[in-house]
XYZ file of C-alpha atoms in Angstrom:
366
model
C -43.781 102.776 41.664
C -45.062 105.910 39.926
C -48.853 106.411 40.956
C -51.534 108.473 38.598
C -53.108 110.940 40.574
C -56.409 111.880 38.676
C -58.058 115.465 39.472
C -61.986 115.254 39.607
C -64.829 117.475 40.185
C -67.702 115.399 40.871
C -68.964 111.774 41.657
C -69.260 110.865 38.017
C -65.652 111.595 37.164
C -64.539 109.924 40.233
C -66.331 106.719 39.177
C -64.806 107.039 35.486
C -61.171 107.603 36.814
C -61.635 104.799 39.377
C -62.925 102.464 36.712
C -59.830 103.319 34.642
C -57.045 102.588 37.395
C -56.264 105.839 38.884
C -54.146 105.436 41.918
C -55.324 108.291 43.821
C -58.570 110.058 43.427
C -57.792 113.874 43.570
C -60.640 116.197 44.407
C -60.288 120.066 43.764
C -62.028 123.204 43.382
C -65.816 123.535 44.170
C -65.895 119.837 44.648
C -64.265 120.495 48.147
C -66.008 123.503 49.163
C -63.407 125.893 48.578
C -65.918 128.775 48.632
C -68.398 126.907 51.249
C -68.200 124.152 53.431
C -67.103 120.480 52.530
C -70.212 118.998 53.540
C -72.012 121.012 50.754
C -69.903 119.880 47.813
C -69.452 116.045 46.391
C -66.516 115.227 48.365
C -68.171 113.456 51.133
C -70.012 111.063 48.464
C -66.789 110.496 46.671
C -65.157 109.210 49.683
C -68.197 107.263 50.375
C -68.242 105.783 46.718
C -64.439 104.871 47.113
C -64.770 103.525 50.402
C -61.305 102.963 51.208
C -60.466 101.163 47.940
C -58.170 104.042 46.633
C -56.798 106.957 48.514
C -58.633 110.249 48.244
C -56.825 113.427 48.150
C -58.442 116.958 48.683
C -56.663 119.308 46.134
C -56.160 122.993 48.357
C -53.427 123.809 45.847
C -55.117 127.099 45.216
C -56.100 127.973 48.731
C -55.081 131.707 49.676
C -52.226 131.988 51.961
C -54.080 132.894 54.789
C -53.083 130.734 58.020
C -56.529 130.867 59.703
C -58.325 129.890 56.400
C -55.810 127.096 56.107
C -56.245 125.770 59.517
C -60.050 125.791 59.020
C -60.006 123.964 55.680
C -57.448 121.370 56.298
C -59.399 120.331 59.619
C -62.630 120.141 57.483
C -60.821 117.938 54.845
C -59.272 115.932 57.689
C -62.723 115.375 59.393
C -64.095 114.329 55.639
C -61.828 111.191 55.803
C -59.518 112.015 53.048
C -55.944 110.479 53.146
C -54.143 113.299 51.254
C -54.248 116.751 51.337
C -52.319 118.647 48.569
C -51.577 122.443 50.005
C -50.164 125.039 47.713
C -47.411 127.018 49.436
C -46.378 130.202 47.686
C -43.333 132.151 48.493
C -45.002 135.059 50.612
C -44.782 136.771 54.186
C -47.318 133.947 55.339
C -45.563 131.049 54.113
C -43.772 130.078 57.122
C -47.167 130.925 59.282
C -49.042 128.375 56.798
C -46.831 125.663 57.170
C -46.635 126.074 61.068
C -50.353 126.000 61.356
C -50.745 122.857 59.205
C -48.111 120.867 61.258
C -50.936 119.840 63.667
C -52.650 117.760 60.975
C -49.349 115.937 60.061
C -50.112 112.964 62.302
C -53.775 112.958 60.869
C -53.463 113.061 57.135
C -50.368 112.946 54.591
C -49.706 116.273 53.536
C -48.158 117.174 50.220
C -47.011 120.649 49.720
C -47.412 121.829 46.237
C -44.623 124.115 44.951
C -44.912 126.485 41.828
C -42.430 126.291 38.842
C -43.112 130.142 37.963
C -41.945 131.059 41.512
C -39.534 128.301 42.337
C -36.352 130.632 42.406
C -38.216 132.620 45.405
C -38.665 130.139 47.733
C -36.363 129.967 50.803
C -33.372 128.022 50.918
C -34.688 126.225 54.160
C -38.271 125.286 52.564
C -37.417 121.533 52.142
C -36.152 121.402 55.572
C -38.917 123.257 56.985
C -41.569 120.805 55.541
C -39.590 117.815 56.556
C -39.585 119.287 60.296
C -43.382 119.925 60.095
C -44.170 116.351 59.007
C -45.119 116.867 55.619
C -45.350 113.486 53.639
C -44.235 114.803 50.158
C -43.788 117.626 47.649
C -45.201 118.203 44.201
C -44.023 120.659 41.534
C -47.127 122.278 39.788
C -48.098 125.542 37.595
C -49.867 127.885 39.355
C -52.136 128.995 36.442
C -55.367 126.932 36.120
C -55.860 127.682 32.846
C -53.734 125.127 30.789
C -49.946 126.462 31.630
C -47.673 123.484 30.967
C -44.980 122.521 33.587
C -42.717 121.596 30.709
C -42.616 125.390 29.638
C -41.127 126.347 32.827
C -38.703 123.296 33.567
C -36.902 120.685 31.427
C -37.237 117.299 31.863
C -33.897 116.956 33.523
C -34.697 119.998 35.725
C -37.889 118.385 36.897
C -36.031 115.081 37.379
C -33.159 117.239 39.630
C -36.151 118.268 41.574
C -37.570 114.937 42.107
C -33.914 113.565 43.191
C -33.485 116.689 45.609
C -37.084 115.950 47.569
C -36.473 112.332 47.791
C -32.857 113.030 49.301
C -34.830 114.569 52.040
C -36.885 111.467 52.621
C -40.348 112.794 50.924
C -42.152 111.408 48.302
C -42.443 113.796 45.220
C -44.144 114.347 42.016
C -45.485 116.486 39.311
C -48.536 118.047 37.739
C -49.109 121.115 35.509
C -50.995 120.394 32.156
C -48.788 117.151 31.557
C -49.759 115.122 28.471
C -49.372 111.668 27.567
C -46.061 112.184 25.592
C -44.593 113.836 28.743
C -45.063 110.628 30.927
C -42.243 108.195 29.472
C -40.125 111.377 29.783
C -40.802 111.738 33.277
C -40.979 108.350 34.490
C -37.044 108.033 33.774
C -36.719 110.031 36.796
C -38.826 107.923 38.956
C -41.437 110.266 40.592
C -43.531 108.926 43.060
C -46.736 110.170 41.353
C -47.699 112.150 38.344
C -50.938 114.138 38.574
C -53.227 114.844 35.488
C -56.261 117.095 34.773
C -56.935 118.099 31.193
C -55.160 115.246 29.629
C -58.022 112.964 31.246
C -60.675 115.340 29.350
C -62.275 115.870 26.319
C -59.871 117.650 23.660
C -57.496 118.244 26.716
C -59.400 120.966 27.969
C -59.344 121.488 31.634
C -63.206 122.447 31.978
C -64.390 119.720 29.884
C -65.873 116.281 31.275
C -63.601 113.535 32.025
C -63.325 111.060 28.878
C -63.024 107.321 29.619
C -60.564 106.479 26.626
C -58.474 109.424 27.546
C -58.289 108.368 31.353
C -57.648 104.744 30.029
C -54.686 106.092 27.631
C -53.091 107.755 30.485
C -53.313 104.533 32.704
C -51.889 102.536 29.879
C -48.757 104.613 30.033
C -47.932 104.430 33.651
C -47.068 100.620 34.737
C -48.686 99.210 37.527
C -46.873 97.336 40.131
C -43.105 96.668 39.952
C -41.427 97.322 36.835
C -40.035 94.123 35.891
C -36.589 93.397 34.352
C -36.040 93.833 30.493
C -37.467 90.325 28.880
C -35.208 87.887 28.628
C -34.377 86.166 25.384
C -36.695 83.462 26.013
C -39.494 85.712 26.635
C -38.468 87.779 23.432
C -38.698 84.909 21.157
C -41.996 83.680 22.630
C -43.411 86.828 21.542
C -42.350 86.459 18.120
C -42.336 90.218 17.317
C -38.687 90.824 17.283
C -37.292 94.529 18.253
C -37.536 97.635 16.514
C -35.096 100.585 16.364
C -35.290 104.096 17.257
C -32.664 106.475 16.720
C -31.367 110.334 16.832
C -29.167 111.426 14.119
C -26.813 114.691 13.944
C -27.732 116.004 17.244
C -25.399 118.954 17.779
C -24.928 120.383 21.035
C -22.382 122.642 22.685
C -20.594 120.355 25.697
C -18.406 121.332 28.425
C -15.553 118.480 27.588
C -12.022 118.145 27.519
C -9.033 116.720 29.497
C -6.675 119.821 28.584
C -6.763 122.616 31.005
C -7.623 124.891 28.273
C -10.958 122.859 27.450
C -12.083 123.737 30.718
C -14.617 126.474 31.351
C -15.751 126.650 27.662
C -17.933 124.413 25.155
C -17.275 122.741 22.042
C -19.970 121.399 19.574
C -20.316 117.615 19.716
C -22.646 115.461 17.401
C -24.767 112.578 18.866
C -25.621 109.329 16.685
C -27.794 107.170 19.084
C -29.668 103.953 17.860
C -31.518 101.744 20.430
C -32.971 98.326 20.036
C -36.410 98.126 21.571
C -38.768 95.150 22.495
C -41.764 95.510 19.931
C -44.982 94.782 22.043
C -47.713 95.292 19.317
C -47.989 94.131 15.858
C -49.473 97.366 14.896
C -48.168 100.729 16.979
C -51.132 102.597 17.335
C -50.946 104.102 20.797
C -48.039 105.741 22.801
C -47.971 102.865 25.347
C -46.605 100.588 22.053
C -43.569 102.559 21.490
C -40.174 104.133 23.167
C -40.138 107.589 22.278
C -36.845 109.067 20.917
C -37.185 112.068 23.567
C -35.809 109.367 25.710
C -32.618 109.816 23.706
C -32.474 113.377 23.621
C -33.740 113.900 26.938
C -30.886 111.757 28.095
C -28.304 113.691 26.041
C -29.464 117.087 27.478
C -29.722 115.763 30.965
C -26.008 114.361 31.044
C -24.815 117.453 29.527
C -26.467 119.789 32.111
C -24.342 118.383 34.794
C -21.049 119.821 33.686
C -17.811 119.323 32.473
C -16.762 115.920 31.354
C -13.127 114.979 30.411
C -13.546 112.103 27.957
C -15.951 111.241 25.237
C -15.869 107.571 26.220
C -17.211 108.615 29.731
C -20.114 110.843 27.859
C -21.019 108.091 25.600
C -21.196 105.528 28.599
C -23.255 107.803 30.879
C -25.680 108.030 27.604
C -25.684 104.483 26.978
C -26.621 103.824 30.651
C -29.375 106.350 30.758
C -31.240 104.758 27.850
C -30.635 101.236 29.035
C -32.830 102.276 32.238
C -35.752 101.935 30.195
C -37.062 98.459 30.764
C -37.659 97.876 27.064
C -34.214 98.899 25.710
C -32.022 95.802 25.116
C -29.137 97.401 23.192
C -27.857 100.895 22.544
C -25.238 102.297 20.074
C -23.909 105.665 20.906
C -21.579 107.690 18.502
C -20.085 111.051 20.310
C -17.916 113.323 17.867
C -16.049 116.497 18.574
C -16.486 118.711 15.783
C -14.039 121.454 16.265
C -10.462 119.468 16.198
C -10.453 119.373 12.551
C -12.117 119.334 9.366
C -14.225 116.274 10.289
C -15.458 114.612 13.360
C -13.424 112.584 15.819
C -14.771 110.764 18.828
C -16.048 107.308 20.009
C -18.581 104.577 19.304
C -19.785 102.306 21.778
C -22.316 99.368 21.739
C -23.807 98.501 25.165
C -26.410 95.482 25.951
C -28.683 95.036 28.937
C -27.271 92.743 31.433
C -23.588 92.482 30.405
C -20.812 92.353 32.370
C -19.752 95.674 33.764
C -23.006 97.713 32.954
C -24.147 99.467 36.286
C -26.734 101.696 35.173
C -27.088 105.553 35.007
C -26.614 107.221 38.519
């Protein structure tokens, strides 16, 4: 289940996000004594307030890549009693030395490596394996800028999802941060991260330096389900609510696709048009909050993600994969997918399928 990591700067902010259901209290900047000692900042009083009821994380994601400094600060955080430490690891000549110097703490605290999207192509191929060998607990993808640079400006949801899958395949937990906003949450939850981190989205006017706003924190909490996501509502549950279903749709969504069974169709793209309609469980009489709706971004992200995986021989296969992706959302009960090739004649040719949750043969998206 995805956990909410909330970044705070002082005790009052920690109390606010705690009261609004944050799963992990992430303490960063001057609050953890980056420019001085840990004892002089509010980290100890935040730990005392939380008193073991939730994990506390020290955010050292912007610590300079200096092995001796990393050893000293991580040691201070461990002594203070945090459960997690987020360590920023940048591609540099000191990268391996910082990993090696922090491995001595892996048995005492959960180390989360922070990778930076702006520099993702510069990390060595062995990076994740090096983290596993050093005893790291997980890896996050974030942005290096502290001034509101959005992760989704650097990576698509599918690229982020592929990152999650790769990290989890190594036996590590994974997550994302980087000026994430409320509408990003359902898009990323589809890829099952272990945690999502928020700073500006919890604050007044989405400004990273503003104070944390309780309603904003509650809004983010409401979009990340607690506990185990239950299966889709059964017909009985559905009827008892009396609210029925709504439809979300995407029309005339045209993209270049690598598709076709003939040899001459391999290695090139052809235009396809997608029309998708999904029946979703209605959960509020008046949809006034994001948590009340299922966004059409789910459909567009799913189509883009599947197309990005490479060549598909049949339109039917593509339609089935799109339907399965959308039905992964627990509120979707039924989906209709039409996939048309547009370059084989004067009109469109293709397939339309209808799939329902729980019907025989439906195996989900993999």
